[in-house]
C-alpha cells in the first residue's frame, strides 16, 4: 500500500479520536453555560461610547461619551416562557388591591418593582411554570386592605404566601376554592377575619393551610380538603366543636388549634390517630385535650412553616 494512503488513514483515525473527545466536551460546556445564563444576574448597558457617525453634531458632543445607564435584569424564566397576558393583568389588579393607599397601590407596585418588566414571571415574589404563575410569595411586603378575588384568575397557582402582613385583612375569598392546583396557603400573622368558607372543602389539591395568629372566628367547616396534611389555626377565635371530618383525613399529619374557643369533646378517632403533632390546648371548653405538652416536631405554627422540599414536586391534578 502506498505510504500516502497509510498516512491518510492514520490522519483520519486521529481526527476521529479527537472528535470523539472534543464533541461531547463542547456539548457539556454549552449546557453548563446555558444554565449559568439562566441563573446569573444580567445587566443592560446603554450609552457610554462616543459616536462618530453624526457629521452635523458639534465636535465636543461627538467626543463626549453618552451617559451610561446600568439596569438590572432578573434571571430568565427556567422554561424560557413569558407570562400569560391575562395573568399579568390579574397580578396588576392584585398589586393595586393589596397596595392600598390614596394612590391606588401605585407606590406599592413601585416598591416591589412590578411592571418594570413586561414579563411578570420576572417580578419580585412571582414564580412561573411554562409561562403561568405558579407561586405568589409576598412575605412582609406591607400588603394591606382586603384580599382581592382576582387571585382566583391565577389558574395555575400552587403556592400563595402572604405571611406577616398585619395590615392585610378581610375574609378568605371563596373563589380560591376554584383553583385546581392550589396546595399551600400561608397567611400567618395577617388580620384575616370572618369564618373559614365552606367552599374550602372543595380545594382538592390543598395540603397545607397556615392561618395562625389571625382574627378568624366562627366554626370549622364540616367538610375539609381531602388531601389536607398540615393545618395551623393557632391563636384565633375559632369556636364550636371539632368536626368529625378531621379524623377522616387520611393524610393529616399535623394539627395546631391551640388558643382558640373550641368546645365539646375531642373525637376519639382523632385522639387515636397518633399524629406527628396535635395541639388543642388552651381551649377552655374543649374536653378530652391531652395535658402533656404538644410535640416540638411541628413543621408549622408560630413563625415556622414548610418550605423548600414541600415544593419540589408539582402538585398532581386533583381526581
PDB file of C-alpha atoms in Angstrom, residues 21-305:
ATOM      1  CA  UNK A  21     -13.372  13.640  22.833  1.00  0.00           C
ATOM      2  CA  UNK A  22     -13.975  17.213  21.699  1.00  0.00           C
ATOM      3  CA  UNK A  23     -17.622  16.951  20.611  1.00  0.00           C
ATOM      4  CA  UNK A  24     -19.050  15.667  23.939  1.00  0.00           C
ATOM      5  CA  UNK A  25     -16.901  18.141  25.854  1.00  0.00           C
ATOM      6  CA  UNK A  26     -18.186  21.055  23.787  1.00  0.00           C
ATOM      7  CA  UNK A  27     -21.791  19.929  24.257  1.00  0.00           C
ATOM      8  CA  UNK A  28     -21.265  19.700  28.013  1.00  0.00           C
ATOM      9  CA  UNK A  29     -19.710  23.171  28.167  1.00  0.00           C
ATOM     10  CA  UNK A  30     -22.600  24.590  26.136  1.00  0.00           C
ATOM     11  CA  UNK A  31     -25.138  23.046  28.546  1.00  0.00           C
ATOM     12  CA  UNK A  32     -23.305  24.407  31.607  1.00  0.00           C
ATOM     13  CA  UNK A  33     -23.063  27.874  30.068  1.00  0.00           C
ATOM     14  CA  UNK A  34     -26.797  27.921  29.323  1.00  0.00           C
ATOM     15  CA  UNK A  35     -27.555  27.039  32.953  1.00  0.00           C
ATOM     16  CA  UNK A  36     -25.301  29.869  34.126  1.00  0.00           C
ATOM     17  CA  UNK A  37     -27.076  32.259  31.786  1.00  0.00           C
ATOM     18  CA  UNK A  38     -30.439  31.290  33.293  1.00  0.00           C
ATOM     19  CA  UNK A  39     -29.366  31.720  36.902  1.00  0.00           C
ATOM     20  CA  UNK A  40     -26.851  34.568  36.803  1.00  0.00           C
ATOM     21  CA  UNK A  41     -27.940  38.197  37.120  1.00  0.00           C
ATOM     22  CA  UNK A  42     -27.912  40.110  33.863  1.00  0.00           C
ATOM     23  CA  UNK A  43     -27.215  43.763  33.299  1.00  0.00           C
ATOM     24  CA  UNK A  44     -28.109  46.003  30.395  1.00  0.00           C
ATOM     25  CA  UNK A  45     -25.722  48.850  29.487  1.00  0.00           C
ATOM     26  CA  UNK A  46     -26.813  51.779  27.386  1.00  0.00           C
ATOM     27  CA  UNK A  47     -24.630  54.660  26.294  1.00  0.00           C
ATOM     28  CA  UNK A  48     -21.069  55.078  27.430  1.00  0.00           C
ATOM     29  CA  UNK A  49     -19.389  55.194  23.981  1.00  0.00           C
ATOM     30  CA  UNK A  50     -18.770  58.299  21.833  1.00  0.00           C
ATOM     31  CA  UNK A  51     -20.454  58.391  18.459  1.00  0.00           C
ATOM     32  CA  UNK A  52     -18.703  59.464  15.251  1.00  0.00           C
ATOM     33  CA  UNK A  53     -21.498  58.775  12.795  1.00  0.00           C
ATOM     34  CA  UNK A  54     -23.264  62.154  13.042  1.00  0.00           C
ATOM     35  CA  UNK A  55     -21.402  64.803  10.988  1.00  0.00           C
ATOM     36  CA  UNK A  56     -23.858  67.551  11.996  1.00  0.00           C
ATOM     37  CA  UNK A  57     -23.110  67.259  15.743  1.00  0.00           C
ATOM     38  CA  UNK A  58     -20.581  69.621  17.397  1.00  0.00           C
ATOM     39  CA  UNK A  59     -17.078  68.230  17.928  1.00  0.00           C
ATOM     40  CA  UNK A  60     -17.432  68.322  21.731  1.00  0.00           C
ATOM     41  CA  UNK A  61     -20.656  66.325  21.556  1.00  0.00           C
ATOM     42  CA  UNK A  62     -19.013  63.775  19.280  1.00  0.00           C
ATOM     43  CA  UNK A  63     -16.119  63.206  21.660  1.00  0.00           C
ATOM     44  CA  UNK A  64     -18.146  63.206  24.911  1.00  0.00           C
ATOM     45  CA  UNK A  65     -19.460  59.765  25.799  1.00  0.00           C
ATOM     46  CA  UNK A  66     -23.174  59.399  26.350  1.00  0.00           C
ATOM     47  CA  UNK A  67     -24.312  58.805  29.958  1.00  0.00           C
ATOM     48  CA  UNK A  68     -24.058  55.166  30.970  1.00  0.00           C
ATOM     49  CA  UNK A  69     -27.193  53.560  32.389  1.00  0.00           C
ATOM     50  CA  UNK A  70     -26.980  50.174  34.074  1.00  0.00           C
ATOM     51  CA  UNK A  71     -30.294  48.386  34.561  1.00  0.00           C
ATOM     52  CA  UNK A  72     -30.608  45.079  36.414  1.00  0.00           C
ATOM     53  CA  UNK A  73     -32.417  42.360  34.526  1.00  0.00           C
ATOM     54  CA  UNK A  74     -33.685  39.414  36.622  1.00  0.00           C
ATOM     55  CA  UNK A  75     -32.695  35.881  35.576  1.00  0.00           C
ATOM     56  CA  UNK A  76     -34.699  34.428  32.731  1.00  0.00           C
ATOM     57  CA  UNK A  77     -37.514  32.010  33.473  1.00  0.00           C
ATOM     58  CA  UNK A  78     -36.299  28.447  33.708  1.00  0.00           C
ATOM     59  CA  UNK A  79     -38.642  27.388  30.951  1.00  0.00           C
ATOM     60  CA  UNK A  80     -37.938  30.495  28.894  1.00  0.00           C
ATOM     61  CA  UNK A  81     -41.623  31.411  28.522  1.00  0.00           C
ATOM     62  CA  UNK A  82     -43.042  34.829  29.298  1.00  0.00           C
ATOM     63  CA  UNK A  83     -46.121  35.060  31.474  1.00  0.00           C
ATOM     64  CA  UNK A  84     -49.638  34.897  30.159  1.00  0.00           C
ATOM     65  CA  UNK A  85     -51.047  38.352  29.332  1.00  0.00           C
ATOM     66  CA  UNK A  86     -54.318  37.749  31.186  1.00  0.00           C
ATOM     67  CA  UNK A  87     -52.452  36.634  34.319  1.00  0.00           C
ATOM     68  CA  UNK A  88     -50.202  39.687  34.101  1.00  0.00           C
ATOM     69  CA  UNK A  89     -53.290  41.911  34.122  1.00  0.00           C
ATOM     70  CA  UNK A  90     -54.725  39.944  37.059  1.00  0.00           C
ATOM     71  CA  UNK A  91     -51.461  40.337  39.009  1.00  0.00           C
ATOM     72  CA  UNK A  92     -51.526  44.090  38.489  1.00  0.00           C
ATOM     73  CA  UNK A  93     -55.062  44.223  39.886  1.00  0.00           C
ATOM     74  CA  UNK A  94     -53.915  42.137  42.853  1.00  0.00           C
ATOM     75  CA  UNK A  95     -50.984  44.504  43.407  1.00  0.00           C
ATOM     76  CA  UNK A  96     -53.207  47.577  43.295  1.00  0.00           C
ATOM     77  CA  UNK A  97     -55.617  45.957  45.774  1.00  0.00           C
ATOM     78  CA  UNK A  98     -53.045  44.870  48.366  1.00  0.00           C
ATOM     79  CA  UNK A  99     -51.006  48.044  47.863  1.00  0.00           C
ATOM     80  CA  UNK A 100     -53.833  50.214  49.154  1.00  0.00           C
ATOM     81  CA  UNK A 101     -53.334  53.899  49.900  1.00  0.00           C
ATOM     82  CA  UNK A 102     -54.631  57.031  48.238  1.00  0.00           C
ATOM     83  CA  UNK A 103     -52.535  56.316  45.149  1.00  0.00           C
ATOM     84  CA  UNK A 104     -54.439  53.121  44.413  1.00  0.00           C
ATOM     85  CA  UNK A 105     -51.453  50.893  45.129  1.00  0.00           C
ATOM     86  CA  UNK A 106     -49.082  52.651  42.720  1.00  0.00           C
ATOM     87  CA  UNK A 107     -46.490  53.204  45.453  1.00  0.00           C
ATOM     88  CA  UNK A 108     -46.549  49.535  46.439  1.00  0.00           C
ATOM     89  CA  UNK A 109     -46.098  48.485  42.812  1.00  0.00           C
ATOM     90  CA  UNK A 110     -43.068  50.773  42.527  1.00  0.00           C
ATOM     91  CA  UNK A 111     -41.601  49.485  45.793  1.00  0.00           C
ATOM     92  CA  UNK A 112     -41.902  45.883  44.582  1.00  0.00           C
ATOM     93  CA  UNK A 113     -40.596  46.896  41.123  1.00  0.00           C
ATOM     94  CA  UNK A 114     -43.550  45.288  39.483  1.00  0.00           C
ATOM     95  CA  UNK A 115     -44.366  46.353  35.947  1.00  0.00           C
ATOM     96  CA  UNK A 116     -40.734  47.291  35.206  1.00  0.00           C
ATOM     97  CA  UNK A 117     -40.567  44.215  33.025  1.00  0.00           C
ATOM     98  CA  UNK A 118     -43.280  43.240  30.580  1.00  0.00           C
ATOM     99  CA  UNK A 119     -42.777  39.643  31.700  1.00  0.00           C
ATOM    100  CA  UNK A 120     -44.496  39.213  35.073  1.00  0.00           C
ATOM    101  CA  UNK A 121     -42.531  35.997  35.626  1.00  0.00           C
ATOM    102  CA  UNK A 122     -39.605  38.312  36.407  1.00  0.00           C
ATOM    103  CA  UNK A 123     -41.464  40.263  39.096  1.00  0.00           C
ATOM    104  CA  UNK A 124     -40.468  40.088  42.741  1.00  0.00           C
ATOM    105  CA  UNK A 125     -42.330  37.336  44.560  1.00  0.00           C
ATOM    106  CA  UNK A 126     -43.701  35.782  41.372  1.00  0.00           C
ATOM    107  CA  UNK A 127     -42.644  32.395  40.005  1.00  0.00           C
ATOM    108  CA  UNK A 128     -43.901  30.764  36.836  1.00  0.00           C
ATOM    109  CA  UNK A 129     -44.057  27.354  35.229  1.00  0.00           C
ATOM    110  CA  UNK A 130     -44.487  27.243  31.458  1.00  0.00           C
ATOM    111  CA  UNK A 131     -45.494  30.886  31.418  1.00  0.00           C
ATOM    112  CA  UNK A 132     -48.241  30.553  34.044  1.00  0.00           C
ATOM    113  CA  UNK A 133     -47.983  31.955  37.571  1.00  0.00           C
ATOM    114  CA  UNK A 134     -47.330  29.038  39.948  1.00  0.00           C
ATOM    115  CA  UNK A 135     -46.256  30.866  43.129  1.00  0.00           C
ATOM    116  CA  UNK A 136     -47.084  34.240  44.652  1.00  0.00           C
ATOM    117  CA  UNK A 137     -44.910  34.921  47.703  1.00  0.00           C
ATOM    118  CA  UNK A 138     -45.285  38.414  49.194  1.00  0.00           C
ATOM    119  CA  UNK A 139     -43.966  37.876  52.728  1.00  0.00           C
ATOM    120  CA  UNK A 140     -43.645  41.049  54.852  1.00  0.00           C
ATOM    121  CA  UNK A 141     -44.152  43.362  51.880  1.00  0.00           C
ATOM    122  CA  UNK A 142     -46.601  45.769  53.515  1.00  0.00           C
ATOM    123  CA  UNK A 143     -49.720  44.320  51.922  1.00  0.00           C
ATOM    124  CA  UNK A 144     -52.899  45.858  53.307  1.00  0.00           C
ATOM    125  CA  UNK A 145     -56.577  46.181  52.600  1.00  0.00           C
ATOM    126  CA  UNK A 146     -58.553  43.075  51.733  1.00  0.00           C
ATOM    127  CA  UNK A 147     -57.717  40.028  49.673  1.00  0.00           C
ATOM    128  CA  UNK A 148     -58.793  40.558  46.066  1.00  0.00           C
ATOM    129  CA  UNK A 149     -60.892  37.975  44.254  1.00  0.00           C
ATOM    130  CA  UNK A 150     -58.585  38.383  41.240  1.00  0.00           C
ATOM    131  CA  UNK A 151     -56.303  35.835  42.890  1.00  0.00           C
ATOM    132  CA  UNK A 152     -58.674  33.200  41.533  1.00  0.00           C
ATOM    133  CA  UNK A 153     -57.713  34.184  37.974  1.00  0.00           C
ATOM    134  CA  UNK A 154     -54.248  32.679  38.500  1.00  0.00           C
ATOM    135  CA  UNK A 155     -55.423  29.240  37.463  1.00  0.00           C
ATOM    136  CA  UNK A 156     -52.022  27.526  37.793  1.00  0.00           C
ATOM    137  CA  UNK A 157     -51.281  28.925  41.255  1.00  0.00           C
ATOM    138  CA  UNK A 158     -49.836  26.327  43.639  1.00  0.00           C
ATOM    139  CA  UNK A 159     -48.363  28.427  46.458  1.00  0.00           C
ATOM    140  CA  UNK A 160     -49.992  31.522  47.938  1.00  0.00           C
ATOM    141  CA  UNK A 161     -47.758  33.017  50.641  1.00  0.00           C
ATOM    142  CA  UNK A 162     -48.723  36.358  52.198  1.00  0.00           C
ATOM    143  CA  UNK A 163     -47.298  35.749  55.675  1.00  0.00           C
ATOM    144  CA  UNK A 164     -46.560  38.592  58.077  1.00  0.00           C
ATOM    145  CA  UNK A 165     -48.632  41.347  56.519  1.00  0.00           C
ATOM    146  CA  UNK A 166     -50.561  42.604  59.586  1.00  0.00           C
ATOM    147  CA  UNK A 167     -52.344  45.265  57.545  1.00  0.00           C
ATOM    148  CA  UNK A 168     -53.939  42.673  55.277  1.00  0.00           C
ATOM    149  CA  UNK A 169     -57.488  41.872  56.392  1.00  0.00           C
ATOM    150  CA  UNK A 170     -60.866  40.889  55.096  1.00  0.00           C
ATOM    151  CA  UNK A 171     -62.035  37.336  54.634  1.00  0.00           C
ATOM    152  CA  UNK A 172     -60.576  34.379  52.807  1.00  0.00           C
ATOM    153  CA  UNK A 173     -62.047  34.583  49.288  1.00  0.00           C
ATOM    154  CA  UNK A 174     -64.289  31.632  48.450  1.00  0.00           C
ATOM    155  CA  UNK A 175     -63.016  31.938  44.875  1.00  0.00           C
ATOM    156  CA  UNK A 176     -59.724  30.338  45.950  1.00  0.00           C
ATOM    157  CA  UNK A 177     -61.558  27.029  46.144  1.00  0.00           C
ATOM    158  CA  UNK A 178     -61.811  27.067  42.354  1.00  0.00           C
ATOM    159  CA  UNK A 179     -58.027  26.917  41.885  1.00  0.00           C
ATOM    160  CA  UNK A 180     -57.348  23.296  40.872  1.00  0.00           C
ATOM    161  CA  UNK A 181     -53.625  23.179  41.802  1.00  0.00           C
ATOM    162  CA  UNK A 182     -53.518  25.307  44.966  1.00  0.00           C
ATOM    163  CA  UNK A 183     -51.723  23.183  47.562  1.00  0.00           C
ATOM    164  CA  UNK A 184     -50.026  25.617  50.005  1.00  0.00           C
ATOM    165  CA  UNK A 185     -51.720  28.668  51.586  1.00  0.00           C
ATOM    166  CA  UNK A 186     -49.935  30.900  54.122  1.00  0.00           C
ATOM    167  CA  UNK A 187     -51.423  33.904  55.946  1.00  0.00           C
ATOM    168  CA  UNK A 188     -49.586  33.720  59.283  1.00  0.00           C
ATOM    169  CA  UNK A 189     -49.809  36.969  61.276  1.00  0.00           C
ATOM    170  CA  UNK A 190     -52.260  38.707  58.950  1.00  0.00           C
ATOM    171  CA  UNK A 191     -55.526  40.359  60.007  1.00  0.00           C
ATOM    172  CA  UNK A 192     -57.863  37.959  58.216  1.00  0.00           C
ATOM    173  CA  UNK A 193     -61.271  37.822  59.889  1.00  0.00           C
ATOM    174  CA  UNK A 194     -64.597  36.114  59.400  1.00  0.00           C
ATOM    175  CA  UNK A 195     -65.099  32.380  59.114  1.00  0.00           C
ATOM    176  CA  UNK A 196     -63.429  29.716  57.030  1.00  0.00           C
ATOM    177  CA  UNK A 197     -65.650  29.382  53.945  1.00  0.00           C
ATOM    178  CA  UNK A 198     -67.470  26.051  53.480  1.00  0.00           C
ATOM    179  CA  UNK A 199     -66.139  26.067  49.914  1.00  0.00           C
ATOM    180  CA  UNK A 200     -62.738  25.314  51.405  1.00  0.00           C
ATOM    181  CA  UNK A 201     -63.692  21.661  51.390  1.00  0.00           C
ATOM    182  CA  UNK A 202     -63.642  21.599  47.598  1.00  0.00           C
ATOM    183  CA  UNK A 203     -59.952  22.579  47.418  1.00  0.00           C
ATOM    184  CA  UNK A 204     -58.961  19.214  46.030  1.00  0.00           C
ATOM    185  CA  UNK A 205     -55.189  19.816  45.965  1.00  0.00           C
ATOM    186  CA  UNK A 206     -54.755  21.734  49.248  1.00  0.00           C
ATOM    187  CA  UNK A 207     -52.170  20.093  51.519  1.00  0.00           C
ATOM    188  CA  UNK A 208     -51.148  22.894  53.889  1.00  0.00           C
ATOM    189  CA  UNK A 209     -53.197  25.678  55.439  1.00  0.00           C
ATOM    190  CA  UNK A 210     -51.408  28.232  57.657  1.00  0.00           C
ATOM    191  CA  UNK A 211     -53.758  30.783  59.227  1.00  0.00           C
ATOM    192  CA  UNK A 212     -52.230  31.141  62.697  1.00  0.00           C
ATOM    193  CA  UNK A 213     -52.313  34.427  64.615  1.00  0.00           C
ATOM    194  CA  UNK A 214     -55.074  35.945  62.515  1.00  0.00           C
ATOM    195  CA  UNK A 215     -58.549  37.083  63.647  1.00  0.00           C
ATOM    196  CA  UNK A 216     -60.659  34.221  62.372  1.00  0.00           C
ATOM    197  CA  UNK A 217     -63.924  33.400  64.132  1.00  0.00           C
ATOM    198  CA  UNK A 218     -66.919  31.122  63.661  1.00  0.00           C
ATOM    199  CA  UNK A 219     -66.744  27.349  63.386  1.00  0.00           C
ATOM    200  CA  UNK A 220     -64.631  24.940  61.374  1.00  0.00           C
ATOM    201  CA  UNK A 221     -66.258  23.758  58.129  1.00  0.00           C
ATOM    202  CA  UNK A 222     -67.947  20.359  58.271  1.00  0.00           C
ATOM    203  CA  UNK A 223     -66.155  19.424  55.033  1.00  0.00           C
ATOM    204  CA  UNK A 224     -62.399  19.812  54.734  1.00  0.00           C
ATOM    205  CA  UNK A 225     -59.958  19.458  51.809  1.00  0.00           C
ATOM    206  CA  UNK A 226     -59.465  15.705  51.283  1.00  0.00           C
ATOM    207  CA  UNK A 227     -55.671  15.937  50.862  1.00  0.00           C
ATOM    208  CA  UNK A 228     -55.022  18.191  53.841  1.00  0.00           C
ATOM    209  CA  UNK A 229     -51.831  17.229  55.701  1.00  0.00           C
ATOM    210  CA  UNK A 230     -50.862  20.310  57.747  1.00  0.00           C
ATOM    211  CA  UNK A 231     -53.397  22.620  59.409  1.00  0.00           C
ATOM    212  CA  UNK A 232     -52.312  25.567  61.564  1.00  0.00           C
ATOM    213  CA  UNK A 233     -55.013  27.774  63.100  1.00  0.00           C
ATOM    214  CA  UNK A 234     -53.308  28.700  66.352  1.00  0.00           C
ATOM    215  CA  UNK A 235     -54.319  31.894  68.205  1.00  0.00           C
ATOM    216  CA  UNK A 236     -57.595  32.741  66.525  1.00  0.00           C
ATOM    217  CA  UNK A 237     -61.192  32.972  67.770  1.00  0.00           C
ATOM    218  CA  UNK A 238     -62.496  29.760  66.247  1.00  0.00           C
ATOM    219  CA  UNK A 239     -65.395  28.312  68.258  1.00  0.00           C
ATOM    220  CA  UNK A 240     -67.797  25.387  68.125  1.00  0.00           C
ATOM    221  CA  UNK A 241     -66.967  21.697  68.078  1.00  0.00           C
ATOM    222  CA  UNK A 242     -64.332  19.769  66.174  1.00  0.00           C
ATOM    223  CA  UNK A 243     -65.849  18.317  63.001  1.00  0.00           C
ATOM    224  CA  UNK A 244     -65.708  14.573  62.507  1.00  0.00           C
ATOM    225  CA  UNK A 245     -64.117  15.259  59.115  1.00  0.00           C
ATOM    226  CA  UNK A 246     -60.787  15.941  60.870  1.00  0.00           C
ATOM    227  CA  UNK A 247     -60.442  12.310  61.909  1.00  0.00           C
ATOM    228  CA  UNK A 248     -61.338  11.172  58.384  1.00  0.00           C
ATOM    229  CA  UNK A 249     -58.425  12.960  56.729  1.00  0.00           C
ATOM    230  CA  UNK A 250     -56.135  10.050  55.883  1.00  0.00           C
ATOM    231  CA  UNK A 251     -53.102  12.197  55.146  1.00  0.00           C
ATOM    232  CA  UNK A 252     -53.396  14.518  58.163  1.00  0.00           C
ATOM    233  CA  UNK A 253     -50.035  14.729  59.926  1.00  0.00           C
ATOM    234  CA  UNK A 254     -50.080  17.946  61.979  1.00  0.00           C
ATOM    235  CA  UNK A 255     -52.995  19.801  63.542  1.00  0.00           C
ATOM    236  CA  UNK A 256     -52.467  23.022  65.517  1.00  0.00           C
ATOM    237  CA  UNK A 257     -55.641  24.526  67.008  1.00  0.00           C
ATOM    238  CA  UNK A 258     -54.387  25.833  70.340  1.00  0.00           C
ATOM    239  CA  UNK A 259     -55.530  29.150  71.827  1.00  0.00           C
ATOM    240  CA  UNK A 260     -58.988  29.247  70.308  1.00  0.00           C
ATOM    241  CA  UNK A 261     -62.535  28.979  71.734  1.00  0.00           C
ATOM    242  CA  UNK A 262     -63.386  25.407  70.826  1.00  0.00           C
ATOM    243  CA  UNK A 263     -65.889  23.445  72.895  1.00  0.00           C
ATOM    244  CA  UNK A 264     -67.346  19.946  73.148  1.00  0.00           C
ATOM    245  CA  UNK A 265     -65.225  16.802  73.181  1.00  0.00           C
ATOM    246  CA  UNK A 266     -62.229  15.723  71.138  1.00  0.00           C
ATOM    247  CA  UNK A 267     -63.382  12.913  68.824  1.00  0.00           C
ATOM    248  CA  UNK A 268     -61.930   9.567  69.898  1.00  0.00           C
ATOM    249  CA  UNK A 269     -60.960   8.788  66.336  1.00  0.00           C
ATOM    250  CA  UNK A 270     -58.823  11.932  66.257  1.00  0.00           C
ATOM    251  CA  UNK A 271     -57.033  11.064  69.511  1.00  0.00           C
ATOM    252  CA  UNK A 272     -56.368   7.607  68.151  1.00  0.00           C
ATOM    253  CA  UNK A 273     -54.634   8.877  65.030  1.00  0.00           C
ATOM    254  CA  UNK A 274     -51.237   9.461  66.716  1.00  0.00           C
ATOM    255  CA  UNK A 275     -50.473  12.478  64.569  1.00  0.00           C
ATOM    256  CA  UNK A 276     -46.960  13.821  64.294  1.00  0.00           C
ATOM    257  CA  UNK A 277     -48.192  16.993  66.002  1.00  0.00           C
ATOM    258  CA  UNK A 278     -51.540  17.612  67.715  1.00  0.00           C
ATOM    259  CA  UNK A 279     -52.079  20.681  69.892  1.00  0.00           C
ATOM    260  CA  UNK A 280     -55.575  21.522  71.153  1.00  0.00           C
ATOM    261  CA  UNK A 281     -54.534  23.162  74.410  1.00  0.00           C
ATOM    262  CA  UNK A 282     -55.866  26.468  75.749  1.00  0.00           C
ATOM    263  CA  UNK A 283     -59.396  25.838  74.529  1.00  0.00           C
ATOM    264  CA  UNK A 284     -61.100  26.190  77.931  1.00  0.00           C
ATOM    265  CA  UNK A 285     -64.372  24.496  76.996  1.00  0.00           C
ATOM    266  CA  UNK A 286     -62.892  21.631  74.971  1.00  0.00           C
ATOM    267  CA  UNK A 287     -62.883  18.291  76.808  1.00  0.00           C
ATOM    268  CA  UNK A 288     -60.515  15.394  76.263  1.00  0.00           C
ATOM    269  CA  UNK A 289     -57.450  17.523  75.484  1.00  0.00           C
ATOM    270  CA  UNK A 290     -54.095  15.949  76.309  1.00  0.00           C
ATOM    271  CA  UNK A 291     -52.443  17.724  79.247  1.00  0.00           C
ATOM    272  CA  UNK A 292     -48.883  16.989  78.209  1.00  0.00           C
ATOM    273  CA  UNK A 293     -47.055  19.454  76.006  1.00  0.00           C
ATOM    274  CA  UNK A 294     -47.527  19.026  72.265  1.00  0.00           C
ATOM    275  CA  UNK A 295     -44.743  17.582  70.166  1.00  0.00           C
ATOM    276  CA  UNK A 296     -41.962  20.037  69.390  1.00  0.00           C
ATOM    277  CA  UNK A 297     -41.531  18.498  65.949  1.00  0.00           C
ATOM    278  CA  UNK A 298     -44.196  20.720  64.436  1.00  0.00           C
ATOM    279  CA  UNK A 299     -43.289  21.842  60.925  1.00  0.00           C
ATOM    280  CA  UNK A 300     -45.507  24.903  61.054  1.00  0.00           C
ATOM    281  CA  UNK A 301     -47.260  27.091  63.589  1.00  0.00           C
ATOM    282  CA  UNK A 302     -45.542  30.025  65.225  1.00  0.00           C
ATOM    283  CA  UNK A 303     -43.117  31.665  62.842  1.00  0.00           C
ATOM    284  CA  UNK A 304     -42.245  28.404  61.040  1.00  0.00           C
ATOM    285  CA  UNK A 305     -43.867  26.749  58.085  1.00  0.00           C
TER     286      UNK A 305
END
